Short mmCIF file of C-alpha atoms in Angstrom, two decimals:
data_model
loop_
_atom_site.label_atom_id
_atom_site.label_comp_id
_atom_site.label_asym_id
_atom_site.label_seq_id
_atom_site.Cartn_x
_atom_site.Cartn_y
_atom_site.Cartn_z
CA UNK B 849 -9.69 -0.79 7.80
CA UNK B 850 -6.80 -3.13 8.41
CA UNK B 851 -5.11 -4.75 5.14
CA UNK B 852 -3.01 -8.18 5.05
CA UNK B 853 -1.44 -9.15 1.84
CA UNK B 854 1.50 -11.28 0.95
CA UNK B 855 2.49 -12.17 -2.68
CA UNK B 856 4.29 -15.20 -4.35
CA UNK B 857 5.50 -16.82 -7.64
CA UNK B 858 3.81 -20.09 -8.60
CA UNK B 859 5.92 -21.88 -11.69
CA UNK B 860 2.02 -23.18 -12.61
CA UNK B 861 -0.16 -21.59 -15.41
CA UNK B 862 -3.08 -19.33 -13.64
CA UNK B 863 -5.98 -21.50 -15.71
CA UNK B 864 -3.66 -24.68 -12.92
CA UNK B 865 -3.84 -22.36 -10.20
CA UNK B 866 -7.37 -21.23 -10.57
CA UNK B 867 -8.75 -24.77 -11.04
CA UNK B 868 -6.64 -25.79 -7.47
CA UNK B 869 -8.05 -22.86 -5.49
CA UNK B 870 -11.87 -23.62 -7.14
CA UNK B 871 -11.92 -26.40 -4.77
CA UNK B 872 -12.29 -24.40 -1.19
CA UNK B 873 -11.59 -27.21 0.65
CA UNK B 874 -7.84 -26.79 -0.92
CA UNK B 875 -7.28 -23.43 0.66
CA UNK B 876 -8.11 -24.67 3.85
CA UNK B 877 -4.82 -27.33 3.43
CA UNK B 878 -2.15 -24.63 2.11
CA UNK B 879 -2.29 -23.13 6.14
CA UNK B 880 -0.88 -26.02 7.60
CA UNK B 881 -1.56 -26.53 11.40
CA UNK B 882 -3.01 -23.36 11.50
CA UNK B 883 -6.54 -23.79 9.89
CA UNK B 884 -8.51 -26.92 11.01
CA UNK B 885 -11.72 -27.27 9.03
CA UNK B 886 -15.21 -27.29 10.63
CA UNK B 887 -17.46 -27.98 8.29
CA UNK B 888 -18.42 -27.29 4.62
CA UNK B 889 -21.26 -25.91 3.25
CA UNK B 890 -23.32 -28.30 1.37
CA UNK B 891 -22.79 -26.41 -2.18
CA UNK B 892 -19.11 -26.18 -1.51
CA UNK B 893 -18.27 -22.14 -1.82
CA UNK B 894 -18.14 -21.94 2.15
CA UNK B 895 -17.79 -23.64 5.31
CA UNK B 896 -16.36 -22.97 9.05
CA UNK B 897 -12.61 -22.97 9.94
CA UNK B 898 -10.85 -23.02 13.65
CA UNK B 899 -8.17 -20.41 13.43
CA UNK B 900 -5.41 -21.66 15.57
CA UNK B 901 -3.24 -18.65 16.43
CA UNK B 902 -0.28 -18.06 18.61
CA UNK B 903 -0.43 -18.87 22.47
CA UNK B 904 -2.91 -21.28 22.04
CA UNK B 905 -5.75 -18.23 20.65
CA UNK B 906 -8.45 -20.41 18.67
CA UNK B 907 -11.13 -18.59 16.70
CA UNK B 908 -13.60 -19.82 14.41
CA UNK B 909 -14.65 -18.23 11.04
CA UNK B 910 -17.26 -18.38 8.87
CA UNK B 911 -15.87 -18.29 5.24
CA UNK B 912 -18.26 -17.96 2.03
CA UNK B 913 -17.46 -17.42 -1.75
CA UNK B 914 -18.71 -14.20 -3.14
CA UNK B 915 -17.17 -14.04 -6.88
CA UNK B 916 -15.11 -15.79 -9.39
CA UNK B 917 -13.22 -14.22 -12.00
CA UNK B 918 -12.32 -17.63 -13.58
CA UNK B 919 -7.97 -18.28 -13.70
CA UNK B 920 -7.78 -14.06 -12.15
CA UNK B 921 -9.80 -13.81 -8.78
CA UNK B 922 -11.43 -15.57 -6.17
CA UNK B 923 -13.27 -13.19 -3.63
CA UNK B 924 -15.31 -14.27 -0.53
CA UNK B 925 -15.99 -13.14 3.02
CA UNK B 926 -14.31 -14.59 6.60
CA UNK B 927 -16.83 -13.28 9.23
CA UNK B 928 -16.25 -14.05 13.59
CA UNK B 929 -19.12 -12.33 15.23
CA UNK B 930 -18.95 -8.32 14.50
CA UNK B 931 -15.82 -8.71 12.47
CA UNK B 932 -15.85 -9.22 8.93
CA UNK B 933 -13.42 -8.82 6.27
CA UNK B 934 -13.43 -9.65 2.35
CA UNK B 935 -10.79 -11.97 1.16
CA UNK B 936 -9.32 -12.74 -2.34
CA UNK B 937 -6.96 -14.40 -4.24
CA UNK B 938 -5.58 -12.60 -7.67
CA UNK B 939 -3.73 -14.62 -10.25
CA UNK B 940 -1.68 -12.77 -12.56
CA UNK B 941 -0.06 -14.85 -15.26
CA UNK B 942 3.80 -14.31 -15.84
CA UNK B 943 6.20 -14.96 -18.29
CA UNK B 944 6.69 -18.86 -18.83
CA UNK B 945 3.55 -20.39 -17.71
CA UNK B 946 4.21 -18.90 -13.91
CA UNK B 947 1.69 -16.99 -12.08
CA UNK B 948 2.18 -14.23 -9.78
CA UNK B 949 -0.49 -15.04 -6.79
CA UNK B 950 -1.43 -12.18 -4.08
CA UNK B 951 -3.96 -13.53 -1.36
CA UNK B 952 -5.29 -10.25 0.29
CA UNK B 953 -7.72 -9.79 3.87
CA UNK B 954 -9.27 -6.65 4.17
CA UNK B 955 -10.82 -6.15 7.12
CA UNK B 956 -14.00 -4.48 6.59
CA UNK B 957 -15.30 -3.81 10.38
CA UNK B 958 -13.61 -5.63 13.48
CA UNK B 959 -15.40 -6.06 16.90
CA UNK B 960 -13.41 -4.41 20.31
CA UNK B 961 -11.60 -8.09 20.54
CA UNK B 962 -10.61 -8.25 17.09
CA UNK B 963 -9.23 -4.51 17.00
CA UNK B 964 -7.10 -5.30 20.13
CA UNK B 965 -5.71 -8.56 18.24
CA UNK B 966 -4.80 -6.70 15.37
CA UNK B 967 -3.05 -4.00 17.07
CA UNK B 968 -1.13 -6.30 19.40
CA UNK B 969 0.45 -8.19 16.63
CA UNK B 970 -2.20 -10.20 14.75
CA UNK B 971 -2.23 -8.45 11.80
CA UNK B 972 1.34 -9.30 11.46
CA UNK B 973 1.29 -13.14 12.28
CA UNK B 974 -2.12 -13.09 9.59
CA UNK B 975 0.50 -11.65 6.92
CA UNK B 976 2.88 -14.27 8.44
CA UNK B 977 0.23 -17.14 7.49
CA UNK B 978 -0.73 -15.79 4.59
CA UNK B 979 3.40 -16.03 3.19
CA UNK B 980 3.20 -19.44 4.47
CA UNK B 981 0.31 -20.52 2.73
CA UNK B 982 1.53 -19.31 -0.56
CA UNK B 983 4.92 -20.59 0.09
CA UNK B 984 2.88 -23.92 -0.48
CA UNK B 985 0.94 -24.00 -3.17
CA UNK B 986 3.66 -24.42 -5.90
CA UNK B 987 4.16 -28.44 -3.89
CA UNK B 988 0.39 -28.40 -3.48
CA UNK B 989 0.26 -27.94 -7.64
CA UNK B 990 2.99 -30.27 -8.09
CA UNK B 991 3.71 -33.32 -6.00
CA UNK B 992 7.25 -33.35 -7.25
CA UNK B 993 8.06 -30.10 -5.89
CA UNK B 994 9.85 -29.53 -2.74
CA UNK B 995 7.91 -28.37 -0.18
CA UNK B 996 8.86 -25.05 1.32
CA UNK B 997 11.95 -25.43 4.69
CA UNK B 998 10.85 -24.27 8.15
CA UNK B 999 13.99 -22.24 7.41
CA UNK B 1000 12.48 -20.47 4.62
CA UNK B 1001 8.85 -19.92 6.53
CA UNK B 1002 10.36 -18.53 9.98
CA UNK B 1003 12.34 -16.21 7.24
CA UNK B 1004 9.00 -14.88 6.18
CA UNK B 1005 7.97 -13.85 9.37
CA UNK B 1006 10.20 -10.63 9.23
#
């Protein structure tokens, strides 16, 4: 099993943060360039997302739901063919209304492509993306924010 986490400080209660990532659709925006939606699935807690990875790799995942823990978890599923792996979102509140916010892949069973991705450096540009996306969220919250510098993403990659 292959795990990709990344952590980050939101200055947004977790009952703000919760009710943002309810809406699927919204987690699909925090990635940037790199996600590019699909579809959705008629009742909302899924859909189909284009991957857009590094030298021009595209792969498209099915993404559903599973669980809500409401303003503490989100957990769901990313699936691509034989590989599978359970995603989730954990709010932890923190001292003046902020919210400590670790999105976490684990990848349950990967097919012979997906193993050879992983090894050669994809689970590292996945941990990349997932810094990135949390990087955004606090100016996704709040449209006053600044939104995070391409300084401060490439300095994420390390």
């Amino acid at each position: 099993m292959t795990k990709i986490e990344a952590t980050g400080l939101v200055p947004a209660p977790p009952e703000a943060v919760f009710a943002f990532l309810s809406a699927l659709e919204n987690h699909w925006t925090l990635a940037g360039r790199w996600i590019e939606v699909v579809g959705l699935a008629p009742d909302a807690q899924g859909g189909r997302v284009r991957i857009h990875g590094p030298l021009g790799l595209r792969r498209t995942v099915t993404t559903r739901v599973q669980a809500t823990d409401p303003a503490r978890c989100i957990r769901g599923t990313a699936t691509l063919g034989p590989t599978c792996a359970e995603v989730s979102w954990t709010l932890s509140p923190r001292d003046a209304g902020a919210t400590d916010v670790r999105l976490t892949a684990v990848v349950l069973r990967a097919g012979p492509l997906d193993r050879v991705l992983l090894a050669l450096g994809g689970a590292r540009w996945m941990r990349w993306l997932f810094t990135a996306t949390l990087a955004r969220l606090p100016a996704s919250l709040d449209p006053q924010a600044p939104a995070p510098t391409a300084q401060a993403l490439s300095s994420s990659r390390a």
